[in-house]
mmCIF file of C-alpha atoms in Angstrom:
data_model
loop_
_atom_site.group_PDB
_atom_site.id
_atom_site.type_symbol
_atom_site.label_atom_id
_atom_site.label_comp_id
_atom_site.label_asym_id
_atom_site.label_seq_id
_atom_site.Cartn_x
_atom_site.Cartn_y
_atom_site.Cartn_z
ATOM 1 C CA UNK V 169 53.852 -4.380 24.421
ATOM 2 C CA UNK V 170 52.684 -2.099 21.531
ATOM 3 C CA UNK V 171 48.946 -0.685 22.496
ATOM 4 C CA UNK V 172 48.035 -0.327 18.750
ATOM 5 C CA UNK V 173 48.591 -3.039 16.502
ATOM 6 C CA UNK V 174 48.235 -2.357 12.549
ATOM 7 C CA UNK V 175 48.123 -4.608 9.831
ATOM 8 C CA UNK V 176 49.262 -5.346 7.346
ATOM 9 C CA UNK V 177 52.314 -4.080 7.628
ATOM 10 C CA UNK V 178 52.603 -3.818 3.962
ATOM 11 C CA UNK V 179 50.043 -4.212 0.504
ATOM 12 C CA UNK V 180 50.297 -4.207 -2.987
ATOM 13 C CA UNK V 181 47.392 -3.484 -4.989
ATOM 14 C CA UNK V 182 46.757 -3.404 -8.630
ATOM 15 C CA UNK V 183 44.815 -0.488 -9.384
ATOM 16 C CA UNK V 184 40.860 -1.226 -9.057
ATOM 17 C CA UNK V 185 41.278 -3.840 -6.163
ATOM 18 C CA UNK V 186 40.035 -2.962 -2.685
ATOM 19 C CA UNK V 187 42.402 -2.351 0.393
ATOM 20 C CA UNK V 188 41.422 -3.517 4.312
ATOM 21 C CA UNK V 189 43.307 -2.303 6.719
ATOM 22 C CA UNK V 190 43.090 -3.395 10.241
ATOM 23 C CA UNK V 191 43.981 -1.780 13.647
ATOM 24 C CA UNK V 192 43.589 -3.348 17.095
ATOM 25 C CA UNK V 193 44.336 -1.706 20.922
ATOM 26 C CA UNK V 194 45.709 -3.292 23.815
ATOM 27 C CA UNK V 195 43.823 -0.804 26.190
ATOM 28 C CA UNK V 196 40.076 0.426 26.189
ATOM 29 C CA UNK V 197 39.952 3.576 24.181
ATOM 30 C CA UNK V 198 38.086 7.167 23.775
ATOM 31 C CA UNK V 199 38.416 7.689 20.639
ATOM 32 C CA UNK V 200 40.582 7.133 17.614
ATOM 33 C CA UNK V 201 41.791 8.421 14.089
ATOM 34 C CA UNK V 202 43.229 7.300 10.950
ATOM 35 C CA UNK V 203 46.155 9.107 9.437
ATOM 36 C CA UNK V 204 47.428 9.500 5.998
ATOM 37 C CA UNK V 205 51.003 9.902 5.096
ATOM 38 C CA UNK V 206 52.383 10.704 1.503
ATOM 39 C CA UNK V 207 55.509 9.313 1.222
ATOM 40 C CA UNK V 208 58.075 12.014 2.644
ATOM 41 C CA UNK V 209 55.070 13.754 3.719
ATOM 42 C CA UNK V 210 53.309 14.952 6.306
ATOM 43 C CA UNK V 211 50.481 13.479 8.079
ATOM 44 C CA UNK V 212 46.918 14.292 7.529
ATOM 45 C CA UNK V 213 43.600 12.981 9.223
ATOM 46 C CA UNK V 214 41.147 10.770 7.190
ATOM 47 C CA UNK V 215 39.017 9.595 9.943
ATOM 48 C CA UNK V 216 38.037 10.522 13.545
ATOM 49 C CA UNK V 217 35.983 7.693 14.349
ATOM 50 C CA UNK V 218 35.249 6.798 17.772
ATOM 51 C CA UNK V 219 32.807 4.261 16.524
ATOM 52 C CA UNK V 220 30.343 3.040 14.182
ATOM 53 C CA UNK V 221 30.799 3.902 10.434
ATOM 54 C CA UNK V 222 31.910 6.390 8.523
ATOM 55 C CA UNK V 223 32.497 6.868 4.886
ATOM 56 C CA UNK V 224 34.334 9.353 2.622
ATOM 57 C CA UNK V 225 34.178 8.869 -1.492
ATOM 58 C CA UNK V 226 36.185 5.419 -1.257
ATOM 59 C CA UNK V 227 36.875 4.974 1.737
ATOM 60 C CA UNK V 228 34.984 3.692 4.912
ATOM 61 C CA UNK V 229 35.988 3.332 8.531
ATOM 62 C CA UNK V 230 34.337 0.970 10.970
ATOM 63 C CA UNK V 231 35.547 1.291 14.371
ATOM 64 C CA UNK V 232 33.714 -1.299 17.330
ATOM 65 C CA UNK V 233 35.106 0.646 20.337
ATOM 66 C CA UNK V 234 34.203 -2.641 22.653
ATOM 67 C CA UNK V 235 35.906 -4.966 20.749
ATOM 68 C CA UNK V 236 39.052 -2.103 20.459
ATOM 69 C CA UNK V 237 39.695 -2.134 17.039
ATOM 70 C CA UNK V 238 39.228 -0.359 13.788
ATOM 71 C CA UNK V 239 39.151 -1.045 10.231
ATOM 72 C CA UNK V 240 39.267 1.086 7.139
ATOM 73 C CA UNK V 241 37.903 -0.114 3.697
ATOM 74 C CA UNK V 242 39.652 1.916 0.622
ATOM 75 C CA UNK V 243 37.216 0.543 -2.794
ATOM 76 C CA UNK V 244 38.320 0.561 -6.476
ATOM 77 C CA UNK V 245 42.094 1.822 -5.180
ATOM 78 C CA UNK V 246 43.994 3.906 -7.318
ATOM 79 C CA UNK V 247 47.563 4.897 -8.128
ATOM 80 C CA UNK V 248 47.515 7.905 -5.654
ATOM 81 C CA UNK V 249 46.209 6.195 -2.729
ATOM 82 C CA UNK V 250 49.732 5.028 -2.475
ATOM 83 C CA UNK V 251 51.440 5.824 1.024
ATOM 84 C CA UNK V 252 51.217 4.981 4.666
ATOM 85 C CA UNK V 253 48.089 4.577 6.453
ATOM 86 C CA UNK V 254 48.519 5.230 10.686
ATOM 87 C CA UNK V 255 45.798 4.779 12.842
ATOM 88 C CA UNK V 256 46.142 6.443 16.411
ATOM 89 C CA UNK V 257 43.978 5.701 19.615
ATOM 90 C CA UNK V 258 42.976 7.981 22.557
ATOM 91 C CA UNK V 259 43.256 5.885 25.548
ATOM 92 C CA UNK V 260 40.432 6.044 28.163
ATOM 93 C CA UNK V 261 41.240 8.705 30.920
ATOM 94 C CA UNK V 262 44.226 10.351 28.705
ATOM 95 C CA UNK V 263 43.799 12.830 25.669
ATOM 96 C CA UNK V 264 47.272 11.643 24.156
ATOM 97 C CA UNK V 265 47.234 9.630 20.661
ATOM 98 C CA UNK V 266 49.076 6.891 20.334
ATOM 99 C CA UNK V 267 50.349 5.672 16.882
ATOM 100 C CA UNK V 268 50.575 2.065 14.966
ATOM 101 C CA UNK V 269 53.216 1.304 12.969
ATOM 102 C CA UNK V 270 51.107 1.631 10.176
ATOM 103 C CA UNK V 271 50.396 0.045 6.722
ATOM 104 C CA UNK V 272 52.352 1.102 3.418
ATOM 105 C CA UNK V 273 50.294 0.904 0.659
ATOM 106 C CA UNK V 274 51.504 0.252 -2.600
ATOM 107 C CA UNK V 275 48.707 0.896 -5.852
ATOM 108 C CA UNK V 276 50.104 -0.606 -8.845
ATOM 109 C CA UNK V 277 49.053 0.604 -12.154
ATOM 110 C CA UNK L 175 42.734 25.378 7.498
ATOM 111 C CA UNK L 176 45.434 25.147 10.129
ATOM 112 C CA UNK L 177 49.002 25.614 9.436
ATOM 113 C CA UNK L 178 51.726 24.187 11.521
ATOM 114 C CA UNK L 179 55.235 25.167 10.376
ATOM 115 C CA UNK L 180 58.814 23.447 11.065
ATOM 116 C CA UNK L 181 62.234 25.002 10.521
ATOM 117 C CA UNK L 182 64.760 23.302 9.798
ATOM 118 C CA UNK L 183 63.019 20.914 7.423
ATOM 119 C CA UNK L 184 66.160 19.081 6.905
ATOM 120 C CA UNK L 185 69.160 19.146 9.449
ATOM 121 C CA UNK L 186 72.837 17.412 9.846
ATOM 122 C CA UNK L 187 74.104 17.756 13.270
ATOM 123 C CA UNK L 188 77.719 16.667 14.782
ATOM 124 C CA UNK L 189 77.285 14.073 17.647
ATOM 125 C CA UNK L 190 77.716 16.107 20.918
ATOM 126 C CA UNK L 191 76.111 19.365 19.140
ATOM 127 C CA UNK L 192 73.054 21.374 20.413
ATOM 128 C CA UNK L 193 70.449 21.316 18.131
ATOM 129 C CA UNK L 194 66.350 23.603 18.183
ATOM 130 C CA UNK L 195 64.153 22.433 16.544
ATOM 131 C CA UNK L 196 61.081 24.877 16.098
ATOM 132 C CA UNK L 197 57.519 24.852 15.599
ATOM 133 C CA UNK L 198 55.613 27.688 14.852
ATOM 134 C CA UNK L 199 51.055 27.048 14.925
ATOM 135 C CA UNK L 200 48.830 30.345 13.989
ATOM 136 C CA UNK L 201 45.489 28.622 14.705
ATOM 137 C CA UNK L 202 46.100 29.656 18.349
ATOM 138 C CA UNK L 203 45.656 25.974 19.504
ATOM 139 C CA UNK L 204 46.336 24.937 22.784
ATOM 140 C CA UNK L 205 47.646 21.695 22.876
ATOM 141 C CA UNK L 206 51.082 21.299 20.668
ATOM 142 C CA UNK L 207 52.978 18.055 20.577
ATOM 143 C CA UNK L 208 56.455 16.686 19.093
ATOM 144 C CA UNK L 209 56.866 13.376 17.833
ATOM 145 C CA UNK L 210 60.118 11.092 16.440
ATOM 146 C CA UNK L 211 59.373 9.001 13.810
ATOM 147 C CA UNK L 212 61.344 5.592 12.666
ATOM 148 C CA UNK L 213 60.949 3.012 10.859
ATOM 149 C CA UNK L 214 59.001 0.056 12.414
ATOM 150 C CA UNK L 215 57.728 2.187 15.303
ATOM 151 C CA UNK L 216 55.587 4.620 14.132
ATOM 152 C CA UNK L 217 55.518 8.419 15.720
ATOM 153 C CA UNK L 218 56.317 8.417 19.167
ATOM 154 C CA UNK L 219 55.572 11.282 21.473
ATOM 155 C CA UNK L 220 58.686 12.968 22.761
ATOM 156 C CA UNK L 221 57.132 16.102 24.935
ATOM 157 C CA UNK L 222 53.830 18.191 24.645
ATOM 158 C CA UNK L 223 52.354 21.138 25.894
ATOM 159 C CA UNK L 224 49.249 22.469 26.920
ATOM 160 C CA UNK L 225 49.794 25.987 26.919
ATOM 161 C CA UNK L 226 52.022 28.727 26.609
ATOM 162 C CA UNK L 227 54.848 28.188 29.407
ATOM 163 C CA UNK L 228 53.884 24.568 30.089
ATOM 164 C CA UNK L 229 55.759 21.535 28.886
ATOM 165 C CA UNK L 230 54.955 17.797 29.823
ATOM 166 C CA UNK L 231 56.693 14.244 28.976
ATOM 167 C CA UNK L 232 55.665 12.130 26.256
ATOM 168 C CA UNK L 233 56.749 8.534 26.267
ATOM 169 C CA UNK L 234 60.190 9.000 25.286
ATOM 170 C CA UNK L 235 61.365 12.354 26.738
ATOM 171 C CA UNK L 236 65.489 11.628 27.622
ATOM 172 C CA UNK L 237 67.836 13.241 25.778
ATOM 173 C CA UNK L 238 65.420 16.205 24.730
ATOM 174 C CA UNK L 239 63.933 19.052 26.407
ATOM 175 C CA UNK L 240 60.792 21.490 24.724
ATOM 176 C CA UNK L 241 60.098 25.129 25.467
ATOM 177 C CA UNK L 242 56.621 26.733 24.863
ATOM 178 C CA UNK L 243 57.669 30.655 24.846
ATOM 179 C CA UNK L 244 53.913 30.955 23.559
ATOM 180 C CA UNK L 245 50.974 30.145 22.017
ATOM 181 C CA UNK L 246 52.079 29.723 18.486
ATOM 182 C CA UNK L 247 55.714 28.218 19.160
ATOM 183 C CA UNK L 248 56.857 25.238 20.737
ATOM 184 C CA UNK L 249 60.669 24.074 20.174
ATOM 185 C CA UNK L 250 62.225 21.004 20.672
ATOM 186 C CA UNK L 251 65.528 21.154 21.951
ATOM 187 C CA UNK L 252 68.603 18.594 21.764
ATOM 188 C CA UNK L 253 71.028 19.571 24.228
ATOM 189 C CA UNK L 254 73.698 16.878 23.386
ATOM 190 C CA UNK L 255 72.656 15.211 20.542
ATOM 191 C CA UNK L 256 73.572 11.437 19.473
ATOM 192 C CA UNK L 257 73.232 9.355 16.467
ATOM 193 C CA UNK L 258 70.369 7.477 17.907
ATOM 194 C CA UNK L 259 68.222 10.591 17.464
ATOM 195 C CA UNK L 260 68.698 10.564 13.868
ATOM 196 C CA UNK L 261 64.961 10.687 12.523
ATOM 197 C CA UNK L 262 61.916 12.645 11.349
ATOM 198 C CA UNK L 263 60.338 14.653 13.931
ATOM 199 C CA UNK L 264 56.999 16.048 13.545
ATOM 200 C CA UNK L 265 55.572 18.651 15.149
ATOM 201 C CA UNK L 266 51.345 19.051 15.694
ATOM 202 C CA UNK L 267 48.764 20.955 17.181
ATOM 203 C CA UNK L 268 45.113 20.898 18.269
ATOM 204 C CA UNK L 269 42.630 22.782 19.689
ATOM 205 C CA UNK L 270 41.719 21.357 22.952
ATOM 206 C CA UNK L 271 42.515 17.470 24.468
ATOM 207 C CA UNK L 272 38.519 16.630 23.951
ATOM 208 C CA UNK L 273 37.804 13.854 21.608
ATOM 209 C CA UNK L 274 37.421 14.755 18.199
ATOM 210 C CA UNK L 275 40.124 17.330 18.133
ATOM 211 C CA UNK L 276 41.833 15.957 15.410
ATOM 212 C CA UNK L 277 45.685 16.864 15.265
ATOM 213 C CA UNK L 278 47.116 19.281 12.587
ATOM 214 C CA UNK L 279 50.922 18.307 11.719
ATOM 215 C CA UNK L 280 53.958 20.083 10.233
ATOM 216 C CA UNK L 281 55.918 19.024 7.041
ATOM 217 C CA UNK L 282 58.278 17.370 9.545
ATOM 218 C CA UNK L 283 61.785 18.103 10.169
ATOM 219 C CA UNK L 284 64.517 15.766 8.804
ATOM 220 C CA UNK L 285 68.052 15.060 11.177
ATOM 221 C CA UNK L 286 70.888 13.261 10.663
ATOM 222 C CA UNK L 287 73.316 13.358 13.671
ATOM 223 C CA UNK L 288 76.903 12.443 12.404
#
């Protein structure tokens, strides 16, 4: 089965509302990272977080490495948050990163 | 801020064809990586590399091979290719394997196999 699990799979937003996004691992973990991915884009890092809580401007990631999963919290959204969110996870005893499906955000004006 | 380049960005290839894919990194990271991703499945690692002259398995290797001539370059290569590896691949680097090396990735390359 699929070691990270994201979801939603999908949101739509109207502009202002807040976004959760949620991912949870099959396997205990090292570390892990969330991704963001303009549509047709490439993919850039938002968060390393290999636990506790970090925040940027808007957004916030909370990762409980003993439970294995990880959340991130985007406030007040806006149209060019728009895209698809990936979280990966570093599996204990490996440096690889394994990828979710991730979520595709849609912020509607 | 670290640049990772891909060439071809967009590619149609005839089933059966060879087809390189290249990666070019000038941070002079170590660790460089290719990944395939599809719709529904996220990016799945197809072969990575620690260093120049060393290439490993990812979790979906068959049907492709990678070179690592040196630091900075790392290709991808489809020997035979087949319409099942029409996708986006995406190239990426880091510095090391530690934790909190976070990965640096290319504009992705875009093939169709016909």
């Amino acid at each position: 089965g699929q070691q990270v699990q994201q979801s939603p799979t999908s949101l739509v937003l109207q502009e202002g509302e807040n976004a959760e996004l949620q991912c949870n691992f099959s396997t205990s973990l090292n570390s892990m990272q969330w991704f963001y991915q303009r549509p047709g884009g490439s993919l850039v890092s938002v968060f390393y977080n290999p636990s506790g809580t970090k925040q940027s401007g808007r957004l916030t990631s909370t990762t409980v490495i003993k439970e294995r999963r990880s959340s991130l919290h985007i406030s007040s959204s806006q149209i060019t948050d728009s895209g698809t969110y990936l979280c990966a996870m570093e599996p204990s005893g490996s440096w690889q990163l394994i990828f979710g499906s991730g979520t595709q955000l849609t912020v509607m004006p | 801020e670290a640049a990772v380049t891909q060439s071809p960005r967009n590619k149609v290839a005839v089933t059966g064809g060879k087809v390189t894919l290249s990666c070019n990194q000038t941070n002079n990271h170590n660790n460089m990586y290719w990944y395939r991703q599809d719709t529904g499945h996220g990016l799945r690692l197809i072969h990575y590399s620690y260093g120049a002259g060393s290439t490993e398995k990812g979790d979906i290797p068959d049907g492709y091979k990678a070179s690592r001539p040196s630091q900075e370059n790392f290709s991808l290569i489809l020997e035979l290719a087949t319409p099942s590896q029409t996708s986006v691949y995406f190239c990426a680097s880091r510095m090391g394997s530690n934790s909190g090396n976070t990965l640096y990735f290319g504009e992705g390359s875009r093939l169709i196999v016909v």
